Amino acid sequence: MAVFGGGGSVPGNIRGNMNLRVELILEEEKRSASVITFKSVTRIAVIVVPLILALVIAAFAYSMWQLNSNVTILEGKLATDKPRKEKSVELQSQLGANQQVLAELEGWQKSRLNVSEQILGVQQETPDKIQLSSLVLSQEIRFTNGAPARVFGMSLKGKAVGAAAQTHVVKLQSQLRNAPVFVNVMENTRVTDFRSVEGAPEANKNDRLFQINCAYKALLFSPPEAPRKTKKEKEEPKAEE
Amino acid sequence: MKLPTDKKQRTQVLAGIAIGAVVVVGAAIYFGVLPVLKSKKEKLARIVELQEELDKANIEIKKMANVIEKNREVLTKTKEISDKYLLQQVLDNYKIPATEILETQAKKVGITIAVKDGGMSDVASPPNQKATRTVRCYTAKVSAECGYNDLIKLLKQIESINPYFCVISVTVAGQPLQPDPTKQLIGVEVQWPTWVDPGMSAKLDSKLAKLNEDVKSEAKGDAKPAKKN
């Protein structure tokens, strides 16, 4: 018990009011009048912090569950679509192979020379003063830029009669190059033999035996392959786009 | 629990509590939070990867209908050419059908011909390449005694019925002791394309049948509603 007063003894001759305050509570037992105390904050924190932690953990767990769920859905979808994708890729590969077969087949048609037309053309373009004794047309396979092609050759032998024998032969040679039936298919024509007829009678002394060889343009089975682009060349158009 | 009244002891206790709390929190982060974050990162990466694969798959699947149709066109055309224009074996023999075709056409133009076997041959590949060929050719050798005009008619007749048939050689020689111009010696070599694999025609049928099945299964696949997971 603390006693608080004026202090000391009271002189007998002075009388007045003296207030006394008696403190019955020890210093350490005193309570603070403030609302926010360490204890109250601690109590609140003990409840609120775990609550916040629990919410954060729950939100995190939910997001993880969603992720797992998305992965499962996508994997399921891929399991369904993957076989179809592989089927599509396989069909594209088959299409390439099938197109190659068809191209090879069509090459036989493209490389064909219309021989009946050529033989008829020889008949039509041969001047009256020329008598053919033989006609040989033949074919060989050659390679042009790595692509196979038919190359035809024709050899005509005959006799040109009269004083203008040479003129007739030259005319035939020219027609075999420039007549409509030959102009698109013939590469060149050459007179490889031109001589007098041995033992010919006087009346036929101007007659000449001749041979004309004709070379046709190559007829490709298929177009030659385009040169393969390097990686840089493939990337350049993409950069330009 | 009351803190000790002694200041020094109180400080020590508080320090101990703080260190303990740091250790606990650190352990919780290292063993609990970090692995979970790592797992989340992996899952996100996996989702991106799966989505990319699905996008690629969708691109290929969208092409499928078009590819099937093109395949069908190509195979149908190939089959048509095969059935109409390629020489088919008869009793493992190509000379038999070739002779029949040539003699029929020769009869139409009034010529008698003789047909000999010229054998099978391949279109060669360049020396540094080895191409796989599906088509080879059969050659027939025809000989006749006829005039130049008859020869033209015969060649025209044969070439008109088959655009894949090719005359590769013609020899016309007058006979010195035979003044008749309708009796010239004619030699002709003709070629038909034919399959390297004699069973190719049947394979084409089977490929077309399989394509039709693919079309049906693709149509069923489009008609099915999407499954819910």
Short mmCIF file of C-alpha atoms in Angstrom, two decimals:
data_model
loop_
_atom_site.label_atom_id
_atom_site.label_comp_id
_atom_site.label_asym_id
_atom_site.label_seq_id
_atom_site.Cartn_x
_atom_site.Cartn_y
_atom_site.Cartn_z
CA MET A 1 0.00 0.00 0.00
CA ALA A 2 1.39 3.33 -0.99
CA VAL A 3 0.43 6.43 0.79
CA PHE A 4 0.73 9.70 -0.93
CA GLY A 5 0.26 12.95 1.03
CA GLY A 6 1.76 16.32 1.88
CA GLY A 7 4.75 14.56 3.40
CA GLY A 8 6.41 14.90 6.79
CA SER A 9 4.57 15.93 9.91
CA VAL A 10 1.92 18.50 9.83
CA PRO A 11 2.73 21.62 11.69
CA GLY A 12 0.20 22.23 14.36
CA ASN A 13 -0.42 25.73 13.38
CA ILE A 14 -1.31 25.03 9.65
CA ARG A 15 -4.65 23.30 8.95
CA GLY A 16 -5.87 22.66 5.27
CA ASN A 17 -7.14 20.04 2.71
CA MET A 18 -4.70 17.25 1.96
CA ASN A 19 -5.48 14.73 -0.66
CA LEU A 20 -4.30 11.24 -0.20
CA ARG A 21 -4.22 8.64 -3.01
CA VAL A 22 -3.78 5.11 -2.03
CA GLU A 23 -2.47 2.78 -4.68
CA LEU A 24 -3.54 -0.72 -3.86
CA ILE A 25 -2.28 -2.22 -7.26
CA LEU A 26 1.30 -3.05 -7.90
CA GLU A 27 3.00 -1.47 -10.89
CA GLU A 28 3.22 -4.76 -12.77
CA GLU A 29 -0.46 -5.50 -12.21
CA LYS A 30 -1.65 -2.33 -13.82
CA ARG A 31 -3.68 -2.64 -17.06
CA SER A 32 -3.22 -0.37 -20.07
CA ALA A 33 -6.18 1.72 -21.03
CA SER A 34 -5.21 1.41 -24.72
CA VAL A 35 -7.32 -0.93 -26.99
CA ILE A 36 -4.30 -2.08 -29.03
CA THR A 37 -2.07 -4.08 -26.82
CA PHE A 38 0.54 -6.67 -27.56
CA LYS A 39 -1.75 -9.39 -26.29
CA SER A 40 -4.68 -8.32 -28.44
CA VAL A 41 -2.54 -8.10 -31.54
CA THR A 42 -1.06 -11.51 -30.78
CA ARG A 43 -4.51 -13.02 -30.31
CA ILE A 44 -5.74 -11.55 -33.60
CA ALA A 45 -2.59 -12.64 -35.41
CA VAL A 46 -2.91 -16.19 -34.12
CA ILE A 47 -6.31 -16.42 -35.81
CA VAL A 48 -5.87 -14.27 -38.91
CA VAL A 49 -2.42 -15.44 -40.08
CA PRO A 50 -3.30 -19.13 -40.20
CA LEU A 51 -6.55 -18.22 -41.89
CA ILE A 52 -4.74 -16.25 -44.59
CA LEU A 53 -2.20 -19.06 -44.97
CA ALA A 54 -4.99 -21.58 -45.31
CA LEU A 55 -6.69 -19.46 -48.01
CA VAL A 56 -3.43 -19.08 -49.93
CA ILE A 57 -2.77 -22.81 -49.74
CA ALA A 58 -6.32 -23.58 -50.83
CA ALA A 59 -6.06 -21.21 -53.80
CA PHE A 60 -2.75 -22.74 -54.78
CA ALA A 61 -4.09 -26.26 -54.46
CA TYR A 62 -7.08 -25.32 -56.62
CA SER A 63 -4.86 -23.88 -59.34
CA MET A 64 -2.71 -27.03 -59.29
CA TRP A 65 -5.81 -29.17 -59.54
CA GLN A 66 -6.98 -27.12 -62.53
CA LEU A 67 -3.59 -27.48 -64.21
CA ASN A 68 -3.66 -31.22 -63.70
CA SER A 69 -7.15 -31.33 -65.08
CA ASN A 70 -6.13 -29.32 -68.18
CA VAL A 71 -3.17 -31.61 -68.77
CA THR A 72 -5.44 -34.65 -68.57
CA ILE A 73 -7.96 -33.11 -70.99
CA LEU A 74 -5.27 -32.15 -73.51
CA GLU A 75 -3.59 -35.55 -73.27
CA GLY A 76 -6.94 -37.22 -73.88
CA LYS A 77 -7.59 -35.02 -76.90
CA LEU A 78 -4.13 -35.69 -78.28
CA ALA A 79 -4.61 -39.44 -77.83
CA THR A 80 -7.72 -39.14 -80.03
CA ASP A 81 -6.22 -36.80 -82.64
CA LYS A 82 -2.75 -38.31 -82.93
CA PRO A 83 -3.84 -41.42 -84.88
CA ARG A 84 -5.82 -39.22 -87.30
CA LYS A 85 -2.82 -36.94 -87.75
CA GLU A 86 -0.57 -39.93 -88.44
CA LYS A 87 -3.15 -41.24 -90.89
CA SER A 88 -3.18 -37.89 -92.70
CA VAL A 89 0.62 -37.81 -92.91
CA GLU A 90 0.64 -41.40 -94.20
CA LEU A 91 -1.96 -40.52 -96.84
CA GLN A 92 0.10 -37.53 -97.96
CA SER A 93 3.11 -39.79 -98.35
CA GLN A 94 0.99 -42.26 -100.33
CA LEU A 95 -0.30 -39.42 -102.50
CA GLY A 96 3.28 -38.46 -103.37
CA ALA A 97 4.11 -42.05 -104.32
CA ASN A 98 0.87 -42.45 -106.32
CA GLN A 99 1.51 -39.20 -108.19
CA GLN A 100 5.00 -40.42 -109.07
CA VAL A 101 3.59 -43.62 -110.54
CA LEU A 102 1.04 -41.68 -112.58
CA ALA A 103 3.73 -39.25 -113.77
CA GLU A 104 5.93 -42.16 -114.84
CA LEU A 105 3.02 -43.66 -116.74
CA GLU A 106 2.07 -40.38 -118.40
CA GLY A 107 5.69 -39.96 -119.42
CA TRP A 108 5.19 -42.79 -121.88
CA GLN A 109 2.47 -40.79 -123.61
CA LYS A 110 4.39 -37.49 -123.50
CA SER A 111 7.53 -39.02 -124.98
CA ARG A 112 5.72 -40.66 -127.89
CA LEU A 113 6.52 -39.53 -131.42
CA ASN A 114 3.59 -39.71 -133.82
CA VAL A 115 5.44 -41.90 -136.33
CA SER A 116 2.55 -42.32 -138.76
CA GLU A 117 2.47 -38.53 -139.10
CA GLN A 118 6.21 -38.43 -139.75
CA ILE A 119 6.07 -41.18 -142.38
CA LEU A 120 3.14 -39.45 -144.08
CA GLY A 121 5.02 -36.15 -143.92
CA VAL A 122 8.02 -37.70 -145.69
CA GLN A 123 5.72 -38.96 -148.42
CA GLN A 124 4.05 -35.57 -148.82
CA GLU A 125 7.24 -33.49 -148.76
CA THR A 126 9.29 -35.68 -151.10
CA PRO A 127 9.53 -33.97 -154.50
CA ASP A 128 8.39 -35.88 -157.60
CA LYS A 129 11.93 -36.08 -158.91
CA ILE A 130 13.06 -38.06 -155.89
CA GLN A 131 12.55 -41.76 -155.45
CA LEU A 132 13.16 -43.07 -151.96
CA SER A 133 14.78 -46.48 -151.74
CA SER A 134 14.80 -46.89 -147.99
CA LEU A 135 13.56 -45.23 -144.86
CA VAL A 136 14.86 -46.18 -141.46
CA LEU A 137 13.50 -44.61 -138.31
CA SER A 138 14.90 -45.67 -134.96
CA GLN A 139 14.89 -44.65 -131.33
CA GLU A 140 17.35 -44.68 -128.46
CA ILE A 141 17.07 -43.66 -124.82
CA ARG A 142 19.36 -40.85 -123.70
CA PHE A 143 19.61 -38.75 -120.55
CA THR A 144 19.04 -35.00 -120.59
CA ASN A 145 19.91 -33.34 -117.26
CA GLY A 146 19.49 -36.71 -115.62
CA ALA A 147 16.04 -37.29 -117.11
CA PRO A 148 15.50 -40.13 -119.62
CA ALA A 149 14.29 -39.15 -123.07
CA ARG A 150 13.49 -40.81 -126.38
CA VAL A 151 15.68 -39.57 -129.19
CA PHE A 152 14.58 -40.55 -132.68
CA GLY A 153 16.65 -40.54 -135.82
CA MET A 154 15.57 -41.02 -139.40
CA SER A 155 17.67 -41.93 -142.40
CA LEU A 156 16.37 -41.57 -145.96
CA LYS A 157 18.11 -43.02 -148.96
CA GLY A 158 17.05 -42.48 -152.48
CA LYS A 159 17.73 -41.25 -155.94
CA ALA A 160 17.21 -37.74 -157.32
CA VAL A 161 16.78 -37.59 -161.07
CA GLY A 162 17.40 -34.88 -163.60
CA ALA A 163 19.76 -31.96 -163.91
CA ALA A 164 18.37 -30.30 -160.81
CA ALA A 165 19.02 -33.36 -158.63
CA GLN A 166 20.93 -31.34 -156.06
CA THR A 167 18.16 -28.77 -155.87
CA HIS A 168 15.61 -31.47 -155.22
CA VAL A 169 17.73 -33.02 -152.49
CA VAL A 170 18.31 -29.65 -150.83
CA LYS A 171 14.61 -28.92 -151.05
CA LEU A 172 13.78 -32.24 -149.41
CA GLN A 173 16.33 -31.60 -146.68
CA SER A 174 14.83 -28.15 -146.04
CA GLN A 175 11.26 -29.48 -145.98
CA LEU A 176 12.24 -32.18 -143.51
CA ARG A 177 13.26 -29.36 -141.20
CA ASN A 178 10.64 -26.69 -141.81
CA ALA A 179 7.42 -28.34 -142.95
CA PRO A 180 4.63 -28.03 -140.37
CA VAL A 181 4.72 -31.72 -139.45
CA PHE A 182 8.46 -31.59 -138.72
CA VAL A 183 9.15 -28.06 -137.46
CA ASN A 184 8.34 -28.72 -133.79
CA VAL A 185 9.99 -32.13 -133.52
CA MET A 186 13.03 -32.04 -135.81
CA GLU A 187 16.40 -30.95 -134.41
CA ASN A 188 18.42 -30.98 -137.62
CA THR A 189 18.83 -32.62 -141.01
CA ARG A 190 22.06 -33.34 -142.91
CA VAL A 191 22.84 -34.65 -146.34
CA THR A 192 25.45 -37.27 -145.59
CA ASP A 193 25.80 -38.74 -149.05
CA PHE A 194 25.37 -37.30 -152.54
CA ARG A 195 27.01 -39.12 -155.48
CA SER A 196 26.44 -40.13 -158.99
CA VAL A 197 24.93 -43.45 -159.86
CA GLU A 198 27.56 -45.94 -160.85
CA GLY A 199 27.05 -47.45 -164.23
CA ALA A 200 24.17 -45.11 -165.04
CA PRO A 201 23.31 -44.76 -168.72
CA GLU A 202 24.00 -41.47 -170.48
CA ALA A 203 20.37 -40.38 -170.26
CA ASN A 204 20.54 -40.64 -166.50
CA LYS A 205 23.99 -39.22 -165.95
CA ASN A 206 22.60 -36.40 -163.81
CA ASP A 207 20.89 -38.78 -161.44
CA ARG A 208 22.26 -38.76 -157.96
CA LEU A 209 22.08 -41.12 -155.03
CA PHE A 210 21.71 -39.40 -151.70
CA GLN A 211 21.27 -40.00 -148.02
CA ILE A 212 19.70 -37.58 -145.57
CA ASN A 213 20.00 -38.14 -141.83
CA CYS A 214 17.51 -36.47 -139.56
CA ALA A 215 17.88 -36.02 -135.82
CA TYR A 216 14.76 -35.42 -133.75
CA LYS A 217 14.51 -33.37 -130.58
CA ALA A 218 14.67 -35.33 -127.35
CA LEU A 219 11.25 -36.32 -126.02
CA LEU A 220 11.42 -36.42 -122.23
CA PHE A 221 9.55 -39.06 -120.25
CA SER A 222 9.26 -36.54 -117.43
CA PRO A 223 10.63 -33.02 -116.85
CA PRO A 224 14.12 -32.97 -115.35
CA GLU A 225 14.18 -32.53 -111.54
CA ALA A 226 14.52 -28.92 -110.37
CA PRO A 227 17.85 -28.30 -108.60
CA ARG A 228 17.47 -28.74 -104.84
CA LYS A 229 17.41 -25.48 -102.86
CA THR A 230 19.95 -25.00 -100.12
CA LYS A 231 18.73 -24.20 -96.61
CA LYS A 232 19.67 -20.54 -97.12
CA GLU A 233 17.67 -20.29 -100.33
CA LYS A 234 14.65 -21.81 -98.61
CA GLU A 235 14.90 -19.31 -95.75
CA GLU A 236 15.34 -16.23 -97.97
CA PRO A 237 11.80 -16.19 -99.42
CA LYS A 238 10.41 -16.61 -95.89
CA ALA A 239 12.42 -13.59 -94.72
CA GLU A 240 11.07 -11.58 -97.65
CA GLU A 241 7.50 -12.52 -96.70
CA MET B 1 4.46 -18.92 -21.22
CA LYS B 2 5.97 -15.87 -19.55
CA LEU B 3 9.14 -14.35 -20.78
CA PRO B 4 11.90 -14.16 -18.23
CA THR B 5 12.08 -10.88 -16.40
CA ASP B 6 15.79 -10.66 -16.83
CA LYS B 7 16.50 -8.57 -19.86
CA LYS B 8 19.42 -10.68 -21.05
CA GLN B 9 17.50 -13.90 -20.73
CA ARG B 10 14.50 -12.36 -22.38
CA THR B 11 16.64 -11.29 -25.34
CA GLN B 12 18.07 -14.79 -25.63
CA VAL B 13 14.64 -16.37 -25.60
CA LEU B 14 13.32 -13.99 -28.24
CA ALA B 15 16.38 -14.61 -30.42
CA GLY B 16 15.87 -18.34 -30.07
CA ILE B 17 12.25 -18.00 -31.07
CA ALA B 18 13.17 -15.86 -34.09
CA ILE B 19 15.84 -18.30 -35.28
CA GLY B 20 13.45 -21.22 -34.82
CA ALA B 21 10.79 -19.41 -36.81
CA VAL B 22 13.22 -18.65 -39.65
CA VAL B 23 14.35 -22.29 -39.78
CA VAL B 24 10.78 -23.56 -39.82
CA VAL B 25 9.70 -21.10 -42.50
CA GLY B 26 12.83 -21.83 -44.56
CA ALA B 27 12.25 -25.56 -44.34
CA ALA B 28 8.62 -25.11 -45.29
CA ILE B 29 9.62 -23.06 -48.34
CA TYR B 30 12.42 -25.45 -49.42
CA PHE B 31 10.63 -28.71 -48.94
CA GLY B 32 7.08 -27.57 -49.48
CA VAL B 33 6.75 -24.48 -51.61
CA LEU B 34 9.65 -24.82 -54.08
CA PRO B 35 8.81 -28.37 -55.26
CA VAL B 36 5.21 -27.33 -55.75
CA LEU B 37 6.25 -24.27 -57.76
CA LYS B 38 8.57 -26.45 -59.84
CA SER B 39 5.75 -28.88 -60.47
CA LYS B 40 3.49 -26.01 -61.53
CA LYS B 41 6.13 -24.74 -63.97
CA GLU B 42 6.49 -28.22 -65.44
CA LYS B 43 2.75 -28.57 -65.84
CA LEU B 44 2.50 -25.20 -67.60
CA ALA B 45 5.31 -26.20 -69.97
CA ARG B 46 3.56 -29.51 -70.60
CA ILE B 47 0.32 -27.71 -71.41
CA VAL B 48 2.13 -25.48 -73.93
CA GLU B 49 3.77 -28.55 -75.49
CA LEU B 50 0.47 -30.43 -75.70
CA GLN B 51 -1.28 -27.42 -77.21
CA GLU B 52 1.42 -27.11 -79.89
CA GLU B 53 1.11 -30.80 -80.74
CA LEU B 54 -2.65 -30.47 -80.93
CA ASP B 55 -2.36 -27.46 -83.24
CA LYS B 56 0.00 -29.39 -85.54
CA ALA B 57 -2.33 -32.39 -85.47
CA ASN B 58 -5.30 -30.19 -86.37
CA ILE B 59 -3.44 -28.74 -89.37
CA GLU B 60 -2.74 -32.24 -90.69
CA ILE B 61 -6.27 -33.46 -89.96
CA LYS B 62 -7.79 -30.54 -91.87
CA LYS B 63 -5.74 -31.57 -94.93
CA MET B 64 -7.03 -35.13 -94.77
CA ALA B 65 -10.24 -34.77 -96.76
CA ASN B 66 -8.42 -32.98 -99.59
CA VAL B 67 -5.60 -35.52 -99.59
CA ILE B 68 -8.02 -38.44 -99.71
CA GLU B 69 -9.84 -36.87 -102.66
CA LYS B 70 -6.59 -36.21 -104.56
CA ASN B 71 -5.44 -39.75 -103.84
CA ARG B 72 -8.70 -41.07 -105.20
CA GLU B 73 -8.38 -38.98 -108.37
CA VAL B 74 -4.80 -40.10 -108.98
CA LEU B 75 -5.52 -43.76 -108.33
CA THR B 76 -8.66 -43.72 -110.45
CA LYS B 77 -6.77 -42.19 -113.37
CA THR B 78 -3.91 -44.65 -112.96
CA LYS B 79 -6.33 -47.57 -112.87
CA GLU B 80 -8.12 -46.31 -115.95
CA ILE B 81 -4.85 -46.03 -117.89
CA SER B 82 -3.74 -49.41 -116.60
CA ASP B 83 -6.92 -51.17 -117.68
CA LYS B 84 -7.25 -49.43 -121.03
CA TYR B 85 -3.75 -48.94 -122.35
CA LEU B 86 -1.19 -51.08 -120.56
CA LEU B 87 -0.43 -54.49 -121.98
CA GLN B 88 -1.73 -57.20 -119.66
CA GLN B 89 -0.26 -60.67 -119.56
CA VAL B 90 -2.20 -63.61 -120.93
CA LEU B 91 -1.02 -66.97 -119.62
CA ASP B 92 2.17 -65.26 -118.34
CA ASN B 93 2.84 -64.11 -121.86
CA TYR B 94 2.85 -60.67 -123.41
CA LYS B 95 3.29 -61.82 -127.01
CA ILE B 96 -0.15 -63.36 -127.12
CA PRO B 97 -2.13 -60.18 -126.39
CA ALA B 98 0.30 -58.04 -128.47
CA THR B 99 -0.11 -60.30 -131.49
CA GLU B 100 -3.88 -60.26 -131.13
CA ILE B 101 -4.01 -56.45 -131.00
CA LEU B 102 -1.61 -55.98 -133.94
CA GLU B 103 -3.24 -58.59 -136.16
CA THR B 104 -6.70 -57.12 -135.48
CA GLN B 105 -5.55 -53.66 -136.55
CA ALA B 106 -3.68 -55.03 -139.57
CA LYS B 107 -6.81 -56.85 -140.70
CA LYS B 108 -8.74 -53.56 -140.59
CA VAL B 109 -6.35 -52.03 -143.12
CA GLY B 110 -6.07 -55.24 -145.15
CA ILE B 111 -2.47 -56.18 -144.36
CA THR B 112 -1.03 -59.50 -143.33
CA ILE B 113 1.66 -59.23 -140.69
CA ALA B 114 3.98 -61.48 -138.79
CA VAL B 115 4.68 -60.72 -135.13
CA LYS B 116 7.80 -61.71 -133.21
CA ASP B 117 8.69 -61.34 -129.56
CA GLY B 118 10.97 -58.35 -128.94
CA GLY B 119 11.28 -58.94 -125.20
CA MET B 120 10.88 -56.84 -122.09
CA SER B 121 13.03 -53.82 -121.33
CA ASP B 122 13.30 -51.13 -118.67
CA VAL B 123 13.81 -47.44 -119.07
CA ALA B 124 17.38 -47.14 -117.81
CA SER B 125 18.40 -44.83 -115.01
CA PRO B 126 21.39 -42.47 -115.19
CA PRO B 127 24.62 -44.12 -114.09
CA ASN B 128 24.82 -42.26 -110.77
CA GLN B 129 21.16 -42.73 -109.85
CA LYS B 130 19.07 -45.74 -109.03
CA ALA B 131 15.45 -44.90 -109.76
CA THR B 132 12.70 -47.28 -108.75
CA ARG B 133 10.58 -47.77 -111.83
CA THR B 134 7.07 -49.15 -111.75
CA VAL B 135 6.71 -49.27 -115.56
CA ARG B 136 8.67 -51.27 -118.09
CA CYS B 137 7.93 -52.02 -121.72
CA TYR B 138 7.23 -54.91 -124.01
CA THR B 139 8.46 -54.75 -127.60
CA ALA B 140 6.87 -56.58 -130.49
CA LYS B 141 8.51 -56.87 -133.91
CA VAL B 142 6.20 -56.69 -136.87
CA SER B 143 7.10 -57.59 -140.43
CA ALA B 144 4.98 -57.28 -143.52
CA GLU B 145 5.08 -56.89 -147.24
CA CYS B 146 2.98 -53.95 -148.25
CA GLY B 147 2.98 -50.53 -149.81
CA TYR B 148 4.02 -47.27 -148.18
CA ASN B 149 0.41 -46.08 -147.96
CA ASP B 150 -0.65 -49.29 -146.24
CA LEU B 151 2.17 -48.86 -143.77
CA ILE B 152 0.94 -45.35 -142.93
CA LYS B 153 -2.60 -46.66 -142.46
CA LEU B 154 -1.40 -49.47 -140.20
CA LEU B 155 0.70 -47.14 -138.04
CA LYS B 156 -2.10 -44.59 -137.85
CA GLN B 157 -4.57 -47.30 -136.84
CA ILE B 158 -2.33 -48.68 -134.08
CA GLU B 159 -1.34 -45.25 -132.72
CA SER B 160 -4.93 -44.00 -132.65
CA ILE B 161 -6.26 -46.80 -130.41
CA ASN B 162 -3.63 -46.39 -127.70
CA PRO B 163 -1.90 -43.08 -126.85
CA TYR B 164 0.64 -44.95 -124.69
CA PHE B 165 1.70 -47.27 -127.46
CA CYS B 166 4.91 -46.19 -129.23
CA VAL B 167 6.46 -47.08 -132.57
CA ILE B 168 10.20 -47.10 -131.92
CA SER B 169 11.51 -48.29 -135.22
CA VAL B 170 10.41 -48.38 -138.86
CA THR B 171 12.32 -49.86 -141.75
CA VAL B 172 11.04 -49.52 -145.29
CA ALA B 173 13.12 -51.06 -147.99
CA GLY B 174 12.21 -51.48 -151.59
CA GLN B 175 12.97 -54.89 -153.02
CA PRO B 176 15.40 -54.52 -155.94
CA LEU B 177 13.99 -57.51 -157.79
CA GLN B 178 10.40 -56.56 -156.99
CA PRO B 179 9.25 -53.52 -158.96
CA ASP B 180 5.79 -53.52 -157.39
CA PRO B 181 5.70 -50.59 -154.94
CA THR B 182 2.96 -52.30 -152.95
CA LYS B 183 5.37 -55.06 -152.03
CA GLN B 184 7.91 -53.23 -149.97
CA LEU B 185 9.60 -54.92 -147.04
CA ILE B 186 8.32 -53.36 -143.88
CA GLY B 187 9.75 -53.83 -140.43
CA VAL B 188 8.23 -52.11 -137.41
CA GLU B 189 9.02 -52.33 -133.70
CA VAL B 190 6.28 -51.30 -131.35
CA GLN B 191 6.32 -50.84 -127.58
CA TRP B 192 3.67 -51.05 -124.92
CA PRO B 193 4.17 -49.90 -121.34
CA THR B 194 3.43 -52.55 -118.76
CA TRP B 195 3.73 -52.83 -114.99
CA VAL B 196 6.95 -54.16 -113.49
CA ASP B 197 4.73 -55.84 -110.89
CA PRO B 198 2.13 -57.95 -112.73
CA GLY B 199 -0.15 -57.70 -109.67
CA MET B 200 -0.20 -53.89 -109.83
CA SER B 201 -3.71 -53.71 -111.22
CA ALA B 202 -5.08 -55.69 -108.26
CA LYS B 203 -3.08 -53.50 -105.87
CA LEU B 204 -4.66 -50.40 -107.39
CA ASP B 205 -8.11 -51.89 -106.75
CA SER B 206 -7.22 -52.64 -103.16
CA LYS B 207 -5.81 -49.12 -102.62
CA LEU B 208 -9.01 -47.58 -103.98
CA ALA B 209 -11.13 -49.82 -101.74
CA LYS B 210 -9.06 -48.81 -98.71
CA LEU B 211 -9.45 -45.14 -99.63
CA ASN B 212 -13.21 -45.54 -99.72
CA GLU B 213 -13.07 -47.07 -96.24
CA ASP B 214 -10.96 -44.11 -95.07
CA VAL B 215 -13.57 -41.73 -96.46
CA LYS B 216 -16.34 -43.54 -94.57
CA SER B 217 -14.43 -43.69 -91.29
CA GLU B 218 -13.48 -40.03 -91.64
CA ALA B 219 -17.14 -39.12 -92.19
CA LYS B 220 -18.09 -41.11 -89.08
CA GLY B 221 -15.36 -39.41 -87.09
CA ASP B 222 -16.67 -35.95 -88.08
CA ALA B 223 -20.26 -36.94 -87.25
CA LYS B 224 -19.42 -38.14 -83.72
CA PRO B 225 -20.02 -35.52 -80.99
CA ALA B 226 -16.94 -34.47 -78.99
CA LYS B 227 -16.43 -36.60 -75.91
CA LYS B 228 -16.49 -34.81 -72.56
CA ASN B 229 -13.65 -35.72 -70.20
#
